[in-house]
XYZ file of C-alpha atoms in Angstrom:
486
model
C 0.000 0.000 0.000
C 2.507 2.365 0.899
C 4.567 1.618 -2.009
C 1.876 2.274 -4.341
C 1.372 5.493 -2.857
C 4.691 6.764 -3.083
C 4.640 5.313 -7.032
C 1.337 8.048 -7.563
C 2.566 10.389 -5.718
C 5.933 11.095 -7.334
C 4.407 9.736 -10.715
C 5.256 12.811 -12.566
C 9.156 12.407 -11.882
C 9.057 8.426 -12.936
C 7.153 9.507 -16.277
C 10.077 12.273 -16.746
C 13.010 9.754 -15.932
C 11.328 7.621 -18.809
C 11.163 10.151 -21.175
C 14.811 11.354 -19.782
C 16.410 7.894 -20.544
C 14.553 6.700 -23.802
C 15.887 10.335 -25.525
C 19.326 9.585 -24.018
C 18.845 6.148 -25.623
C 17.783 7.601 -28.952
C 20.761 10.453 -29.503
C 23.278 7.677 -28.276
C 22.060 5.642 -31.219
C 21.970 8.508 -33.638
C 25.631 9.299 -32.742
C 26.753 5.943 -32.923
C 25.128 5.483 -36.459
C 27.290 8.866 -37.372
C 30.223 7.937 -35.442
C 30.436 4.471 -37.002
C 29.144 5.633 -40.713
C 26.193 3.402 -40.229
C 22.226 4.630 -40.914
C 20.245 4.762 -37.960
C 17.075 3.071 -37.860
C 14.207 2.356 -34.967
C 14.377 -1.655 -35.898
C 13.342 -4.543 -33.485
C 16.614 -4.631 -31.393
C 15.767 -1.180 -30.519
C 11.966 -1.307 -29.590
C 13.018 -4.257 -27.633
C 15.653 -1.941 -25.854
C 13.829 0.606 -25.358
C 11.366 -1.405 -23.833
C 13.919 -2.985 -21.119
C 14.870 0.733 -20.336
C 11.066 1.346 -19.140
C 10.777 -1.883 -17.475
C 14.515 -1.096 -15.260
C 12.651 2.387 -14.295
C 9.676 0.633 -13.114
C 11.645 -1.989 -11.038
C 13.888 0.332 -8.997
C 10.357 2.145 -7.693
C 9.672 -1.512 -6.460
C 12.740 -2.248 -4.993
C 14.035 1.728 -3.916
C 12.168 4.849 -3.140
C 14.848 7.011 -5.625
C 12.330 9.897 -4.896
C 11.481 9.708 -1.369
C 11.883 13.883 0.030
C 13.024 14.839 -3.773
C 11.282 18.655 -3.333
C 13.029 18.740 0.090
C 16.171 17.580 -1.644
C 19.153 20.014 -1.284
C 21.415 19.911 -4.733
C 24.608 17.747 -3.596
C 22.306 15.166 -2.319
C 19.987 15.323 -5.363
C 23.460 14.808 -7.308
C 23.815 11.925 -5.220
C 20.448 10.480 -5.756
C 20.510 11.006 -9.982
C 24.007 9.050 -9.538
C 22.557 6.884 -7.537
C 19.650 5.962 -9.646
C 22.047 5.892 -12.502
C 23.934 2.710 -11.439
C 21.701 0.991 -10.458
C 19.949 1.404 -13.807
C 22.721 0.587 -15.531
C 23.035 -2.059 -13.619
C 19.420 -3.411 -14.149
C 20.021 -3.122 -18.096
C 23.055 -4.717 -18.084
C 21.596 -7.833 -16.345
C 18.734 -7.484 -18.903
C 21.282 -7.669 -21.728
C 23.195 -10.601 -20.824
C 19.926 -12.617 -19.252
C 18.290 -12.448 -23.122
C 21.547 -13.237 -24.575
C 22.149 -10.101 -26.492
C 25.505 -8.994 -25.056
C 26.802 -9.408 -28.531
C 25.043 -7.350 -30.301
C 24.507 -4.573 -28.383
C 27.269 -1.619 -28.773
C 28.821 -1.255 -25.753
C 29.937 2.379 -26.628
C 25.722 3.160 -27.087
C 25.263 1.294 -23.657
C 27.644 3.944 -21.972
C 26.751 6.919 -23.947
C 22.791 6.391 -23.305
C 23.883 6.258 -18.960
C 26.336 9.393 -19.700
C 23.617 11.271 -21.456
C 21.285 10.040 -18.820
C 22.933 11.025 -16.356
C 23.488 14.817 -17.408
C 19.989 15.484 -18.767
C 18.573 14.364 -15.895
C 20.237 16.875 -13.636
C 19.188 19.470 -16.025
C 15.314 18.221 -16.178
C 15.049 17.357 -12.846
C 16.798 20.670 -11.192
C 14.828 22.854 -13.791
C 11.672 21.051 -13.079
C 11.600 20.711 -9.016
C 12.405 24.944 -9.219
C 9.187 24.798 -11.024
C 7.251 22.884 -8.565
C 8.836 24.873 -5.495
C 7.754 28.204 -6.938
C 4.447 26.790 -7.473
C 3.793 25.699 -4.064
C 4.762 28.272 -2.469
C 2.695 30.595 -4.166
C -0.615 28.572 -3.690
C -1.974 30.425 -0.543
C -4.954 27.537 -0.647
C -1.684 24.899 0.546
C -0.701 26.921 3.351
C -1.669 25.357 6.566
C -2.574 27.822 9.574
C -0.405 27.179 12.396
C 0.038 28.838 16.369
C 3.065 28.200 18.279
C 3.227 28.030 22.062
C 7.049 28.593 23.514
C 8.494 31.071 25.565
C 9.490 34.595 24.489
C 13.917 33.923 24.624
C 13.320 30.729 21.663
C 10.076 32.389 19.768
C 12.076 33.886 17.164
C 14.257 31.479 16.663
C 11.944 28.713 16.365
C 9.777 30.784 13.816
C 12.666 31.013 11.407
C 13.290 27.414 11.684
C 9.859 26.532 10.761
C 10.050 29.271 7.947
C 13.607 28.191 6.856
C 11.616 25.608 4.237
C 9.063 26.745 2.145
C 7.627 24.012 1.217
C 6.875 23.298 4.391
C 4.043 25.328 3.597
C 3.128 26.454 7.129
C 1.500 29.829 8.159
C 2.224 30.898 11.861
C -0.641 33.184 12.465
C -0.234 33.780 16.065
C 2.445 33.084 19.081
C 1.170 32.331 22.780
C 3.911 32.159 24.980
C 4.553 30.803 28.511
C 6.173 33.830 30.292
C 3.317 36.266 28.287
C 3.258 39.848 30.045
C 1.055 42.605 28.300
C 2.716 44.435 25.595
C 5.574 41.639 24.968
C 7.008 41.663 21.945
C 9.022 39.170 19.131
C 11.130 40.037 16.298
C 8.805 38.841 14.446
C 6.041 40.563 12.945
C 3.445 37.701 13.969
C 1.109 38.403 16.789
C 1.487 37.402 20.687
C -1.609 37.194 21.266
C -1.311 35.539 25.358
C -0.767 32.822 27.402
C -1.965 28.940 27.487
C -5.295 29.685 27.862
C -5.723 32.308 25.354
C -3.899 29.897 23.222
C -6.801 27.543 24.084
C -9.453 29.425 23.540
C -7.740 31.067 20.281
C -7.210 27.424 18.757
C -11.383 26.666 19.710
C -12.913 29.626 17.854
C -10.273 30.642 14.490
C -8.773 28.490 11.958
C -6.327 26.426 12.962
C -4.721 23.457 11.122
C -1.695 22.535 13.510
C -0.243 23.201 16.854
C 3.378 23.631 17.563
C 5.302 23.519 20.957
C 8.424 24.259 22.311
C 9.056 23.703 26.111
C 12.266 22.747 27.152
C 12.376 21.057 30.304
C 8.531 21.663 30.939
C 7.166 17.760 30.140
C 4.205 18.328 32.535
C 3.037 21.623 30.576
C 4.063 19.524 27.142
C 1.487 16.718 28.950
C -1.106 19.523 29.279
C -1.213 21.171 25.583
C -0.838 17.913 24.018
C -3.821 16.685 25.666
C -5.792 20.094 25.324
C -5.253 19.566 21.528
C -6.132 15.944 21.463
C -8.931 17.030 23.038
C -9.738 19.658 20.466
C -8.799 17.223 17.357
C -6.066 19.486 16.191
C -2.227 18.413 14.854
C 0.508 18.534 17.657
C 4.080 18.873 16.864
C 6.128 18.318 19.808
C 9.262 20.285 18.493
C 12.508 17.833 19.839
C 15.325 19.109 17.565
C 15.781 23.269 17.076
C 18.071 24.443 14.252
C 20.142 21.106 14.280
C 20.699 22.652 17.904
C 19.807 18.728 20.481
C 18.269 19.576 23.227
C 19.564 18.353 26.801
C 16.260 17.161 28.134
C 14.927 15.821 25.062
C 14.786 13.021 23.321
C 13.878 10.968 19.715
C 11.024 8.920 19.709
C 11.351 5.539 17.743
C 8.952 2.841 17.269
C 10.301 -0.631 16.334
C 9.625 -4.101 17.801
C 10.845 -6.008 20.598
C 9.898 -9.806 20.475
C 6.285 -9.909 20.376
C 6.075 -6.173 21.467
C 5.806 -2.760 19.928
C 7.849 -0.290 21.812
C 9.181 3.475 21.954
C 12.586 4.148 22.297
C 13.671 7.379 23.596
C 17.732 8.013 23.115
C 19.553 11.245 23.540
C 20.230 11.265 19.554
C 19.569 9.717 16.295
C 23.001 9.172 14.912
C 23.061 7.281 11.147
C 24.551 3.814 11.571
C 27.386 4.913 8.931
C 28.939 7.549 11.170
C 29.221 5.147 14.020
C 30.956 2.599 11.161
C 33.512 5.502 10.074
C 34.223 6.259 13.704
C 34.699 2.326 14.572
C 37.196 2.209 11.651
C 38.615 5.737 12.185
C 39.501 3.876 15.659
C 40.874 0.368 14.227
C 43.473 2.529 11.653
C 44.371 4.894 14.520
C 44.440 1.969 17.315
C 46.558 0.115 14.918
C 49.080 3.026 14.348
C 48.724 3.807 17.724
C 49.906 0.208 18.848
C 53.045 0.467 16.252
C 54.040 3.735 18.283
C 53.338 2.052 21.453
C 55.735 -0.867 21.052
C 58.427 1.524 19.901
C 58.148 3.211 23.563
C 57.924 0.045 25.379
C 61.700 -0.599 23.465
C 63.334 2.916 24.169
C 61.467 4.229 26.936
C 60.634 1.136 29.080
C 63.699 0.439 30.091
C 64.116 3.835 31.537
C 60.950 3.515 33.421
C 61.986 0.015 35.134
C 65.404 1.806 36.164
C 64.227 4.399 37.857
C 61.611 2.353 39.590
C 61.994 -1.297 38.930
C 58.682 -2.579 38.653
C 55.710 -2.797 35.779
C 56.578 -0.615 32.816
C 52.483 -0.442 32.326
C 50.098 0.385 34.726
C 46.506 -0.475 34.706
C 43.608 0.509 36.253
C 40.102 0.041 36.608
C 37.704 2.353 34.723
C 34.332 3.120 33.925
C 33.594 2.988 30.243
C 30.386 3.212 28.350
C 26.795 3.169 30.367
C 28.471 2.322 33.492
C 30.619 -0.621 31.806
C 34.210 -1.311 33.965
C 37.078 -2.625 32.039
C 41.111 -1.811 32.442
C 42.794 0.781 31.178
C 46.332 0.855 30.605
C 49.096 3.451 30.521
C 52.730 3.769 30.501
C 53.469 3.772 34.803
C 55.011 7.642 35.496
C 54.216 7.395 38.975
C 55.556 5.364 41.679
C 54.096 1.992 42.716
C 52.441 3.472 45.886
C 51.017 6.438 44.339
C 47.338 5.359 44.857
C 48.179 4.509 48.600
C 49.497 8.292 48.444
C 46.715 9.799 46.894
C 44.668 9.587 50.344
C 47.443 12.070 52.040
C 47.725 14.486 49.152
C 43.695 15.681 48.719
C 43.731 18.902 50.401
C 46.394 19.755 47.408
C 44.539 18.652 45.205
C 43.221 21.814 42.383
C 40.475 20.366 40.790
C 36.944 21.200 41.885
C 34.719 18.534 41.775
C 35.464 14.743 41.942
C 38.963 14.100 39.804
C 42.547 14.926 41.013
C 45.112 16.796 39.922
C 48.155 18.615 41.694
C 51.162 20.848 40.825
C 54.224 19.318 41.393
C 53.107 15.752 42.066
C 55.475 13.970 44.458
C 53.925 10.452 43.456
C 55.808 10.994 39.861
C 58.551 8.908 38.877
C 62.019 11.022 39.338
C 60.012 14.531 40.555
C 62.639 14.789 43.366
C 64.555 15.629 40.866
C 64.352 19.666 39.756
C 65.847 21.798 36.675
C 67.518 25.441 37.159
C 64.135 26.739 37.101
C 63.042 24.269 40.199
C 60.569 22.187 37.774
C 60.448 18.124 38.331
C 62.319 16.645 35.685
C 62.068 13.025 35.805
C 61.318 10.549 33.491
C 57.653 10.563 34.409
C 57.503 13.706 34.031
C 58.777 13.364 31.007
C 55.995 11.152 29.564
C 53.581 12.790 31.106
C 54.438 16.180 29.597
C 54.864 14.739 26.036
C 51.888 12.312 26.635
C 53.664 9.376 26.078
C 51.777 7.641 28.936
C 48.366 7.415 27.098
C 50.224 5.192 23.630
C 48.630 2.181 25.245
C 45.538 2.882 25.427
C 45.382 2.488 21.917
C 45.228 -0.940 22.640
C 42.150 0.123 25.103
C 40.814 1.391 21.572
C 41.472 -1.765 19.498
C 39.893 -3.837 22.022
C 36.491 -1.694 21.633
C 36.814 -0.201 25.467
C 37.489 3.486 24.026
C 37.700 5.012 21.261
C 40.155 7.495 19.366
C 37.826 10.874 20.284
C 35.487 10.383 23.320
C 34.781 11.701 27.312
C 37.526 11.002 29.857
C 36.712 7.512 31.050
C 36.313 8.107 35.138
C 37.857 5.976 38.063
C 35.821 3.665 40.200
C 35.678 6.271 43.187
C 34.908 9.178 41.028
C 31.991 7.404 39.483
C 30.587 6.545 42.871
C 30.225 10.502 43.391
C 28.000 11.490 40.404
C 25.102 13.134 40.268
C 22.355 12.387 37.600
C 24.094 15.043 35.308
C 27.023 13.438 35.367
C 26.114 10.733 34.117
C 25.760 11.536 30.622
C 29.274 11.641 30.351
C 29.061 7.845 30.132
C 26.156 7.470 27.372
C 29.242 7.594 25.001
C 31.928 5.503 24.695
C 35.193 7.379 26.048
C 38.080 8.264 24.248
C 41.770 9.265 24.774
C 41.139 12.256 23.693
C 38.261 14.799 23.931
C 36.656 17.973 23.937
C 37.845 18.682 27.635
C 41.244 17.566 26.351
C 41.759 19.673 23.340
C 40.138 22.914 25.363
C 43.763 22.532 27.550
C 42.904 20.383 30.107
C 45.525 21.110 32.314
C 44.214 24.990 32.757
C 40.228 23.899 33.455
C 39.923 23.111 37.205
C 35.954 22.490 37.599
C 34.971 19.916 37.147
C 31.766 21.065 36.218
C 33.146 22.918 33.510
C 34.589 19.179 32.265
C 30.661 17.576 32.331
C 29.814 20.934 30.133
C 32.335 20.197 27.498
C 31.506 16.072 27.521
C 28.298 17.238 26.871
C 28.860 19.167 24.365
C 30.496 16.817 22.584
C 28.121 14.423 23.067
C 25.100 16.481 21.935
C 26.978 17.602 18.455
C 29.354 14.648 17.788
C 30.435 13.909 14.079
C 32.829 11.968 12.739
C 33.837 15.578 11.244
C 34.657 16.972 14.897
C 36.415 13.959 15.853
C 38.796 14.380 12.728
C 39.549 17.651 13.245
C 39.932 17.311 17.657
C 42.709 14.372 16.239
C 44.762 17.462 14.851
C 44.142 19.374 17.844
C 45.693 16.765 19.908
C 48.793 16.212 17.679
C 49.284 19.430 17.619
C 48.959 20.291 21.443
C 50.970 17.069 21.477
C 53.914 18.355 19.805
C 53.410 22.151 21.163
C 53.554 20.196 24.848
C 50.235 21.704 25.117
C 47.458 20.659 27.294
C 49.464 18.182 29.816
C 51.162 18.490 32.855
């Protein structure tokens, strides 16, 4: 059912692909009768051609939806789609070919020609022609569906533009109600606050209105209320969860899929496509790999050194709380003495961070920190690797065995964890990474840890594999600037 809706619906596009691909057919043949000093003539091998190129357009509505959204299309992913639809056309009709056994006498250079041809009109129809239909929906006043929006007055204005921003969307805000409503408040916009939830009510009862939309951050009682009031009333809600490609904190995505036998919702904090989570599992195998080369080259040349100034494990490990709550062991290169977690009790009232991690100037619990430079500095060896960041190269190994990855949050200790409050915990609804957000922001100069949830946050309410790229360069080049780590 729903295919064959989609098939009427977008019936005028499949008709123009036809007559799109059986002209790009007909001047491939006409040039290949000039190019090869032949006459060109419609004959049976080209009716039944022609006919195979219909049948390949009718197949790929059964099998794809090549024009699902095409008005809300924006050009590089319309390019996309046409190249897209292209293939696998030319796919289709090479199948066809070689099924009916007439491979051989079917020019191969009028095969690629026709899909070249294809391939370029169609931009040029297609482009031309949705302009057409754009400009002709918008200015159909009878499509325009009357709308009221109930927010408060600091996100009215921006909300109104992002409702605006598409117009074929075409939606008509004819009047704003707004939560914190005073007499005589005013928007940006030239569209009329006409009052409060009730006015909104009893605005919504008596004038034409075709759909309701909210905005209430953080008010899911209130959100309760109005969607009820316009059940009640029979009217279109919109429950507005995503602003300007802006997430918000408290809300979440709805999706509705099975479980067993049952039919549930399932709220998460974003809807991230499956392929960025596959480039940022490989981005983490090539650099966990790399990583792991590195790693063994410091467990040659600066292991050693480690073991003589303290003889011991070269690596230290220690427990760590990774994604949703998950412990596993994370390793490091040991620049601290064997007793330095034994020591940690003694040194908390020096300790500069606000919140629940540690950190300290001048750390006595670092390998060779008795020892001091002409400017009094520590100088030891694990200072060393701590100030170049050598100590984190096996944790790449954390990153090929899945525990973190490449770009994440700061993966908390046991003790820390047992501290949180509920807003802390997002910064485990991700898995963590060596580096991060709080990281690349110079970690060693932000002492709240408050100010360390914001930034995990952050990250985790705007992630691409984009920003993880481009905080990789931030690192190697704090990294090499001796940036960022004490």
């Amino acid at each position: 059912m729903k295919k064959g809706s989609n098939l009427l619906k977008h019936l005028d596009f499949m008709i123009l692909d036809i007559l799109t691909l059986e002209l790009s057919f007909f001047l491939a043949n006409v040039w290949y009768a000039a190019y090869s000093n032949q006459i060109f003539s419609i004959n049976a091998m080209y009716r039944l051609l022609a006919l195979m190129l219909i049948i390949c357009v009718l197949i790929t509505q059964i099998i794809d939806t090549p024009y699902k959204s095409i008005l809300k299309r924006q050009r590089y992913v319309e390019l996309r789609e046409i190249a897209k639809h292209t293939i696998e056309l030319l796919l289709m009709s090479i199948f066809f070919i070689y099924y009916i056994h007439i491979g051989g006498t079917v020019s191969r250079l009028t095969i690629t020609a026709t899909w070249i041809l294809y391939f370029l009109i169609t931009i040029i129809v297609r482009f031309t022609y949705k302009r057409y239909l754009r400009k002709r929906i918008s200015n159909s006043p009878a499509s325009l569906s009357s709308a009221v929006l109930f927010t408060s007055r600091i996100f009215a204005d921006e909300v109104i533009e992002a409702i605006k921003s598409n117009p074929l969307n075409n939606i008509k805000i004819n009047a704003v109600f707004l939560t914190d409503y005073t007499e005589g408040i005013k928007i940006n916009s030239d569209i009329p606050v006409l009052g409060n939830k009730e006015e909104m009510i009893d605005y919504s009862t008596h004038n034409w209105v075709d759909e309701v939309f909210l905005f209430l951050p953080g008010q899911r009682e209130l959100y309760k209320e109005m969607e009820e009031a316009c059940s009640t009333m029979g009217l279109t809600c919109h429950r507005i969860l995503i602003k300007l490609n802006k997430y918000e904190p408290d809300l979440v995505t709805p999706h509705i899929h099975n479980v067993g036998d049952c039919v549930v919702a399932t709220y998460t904090q974003r809807d991230i496509p499956m392929i960025q989570w596959f480039l940022k599992r490989t981005l983490d195998i090539i650099g966990g790999i790399v990583g792991c080369f590195f790693t063994l080259i410091f467990i040659i040349t600066v292991g050693p050194i480690i073991y003589k100034a303290d003889p011991g494990p070269i690596f230290y490990s220690q427990k760590r709380v990774g994604k949703n709550g998950k412990v596993f062991k994370m390793y490091k290169f040991r620049s601290m003495y064997q007793d330095a977690d034994a020591r940690k009790a003694e040194l908390m009232k020096q300790n500069k961070m606000s919140g629940f991690m540690f950190k300290m100037d001048d750390d006595p619990r670092i390998i060779g920190s008795e020892k001091k430079d002409k400017n009094g500095k520590p100088r030891g060896i694990g200072n060393f690797i701590r100030k170049t960041s050598i100590d984190e190269f096996p944790q790449f190994w954390n990153v090929l065995k899945g525990d973190m990855s490449l770009v994440g949050t700061r993966p908390p200790t046991i003790d820390e964890w047992e501290h949180y409050s509920e807003h802390h915990r997002k910064r485990l609804s991700m898995k963590p990474g060596i580096t991060g957000m709080w990281q690349v922001s110079g970690r060693s100069d932000i002492t709240d840890f408050e100010e360390v949830v914001r930034l995990d946050s952050l990250y985790i309410d705007t992630w691409t594999i984009q920003m993880d790229i481009k905080m990789l360069f931030m690192t190697v080049a704090n990294v090499l600037k001796h940036e960022g780590a004490e």
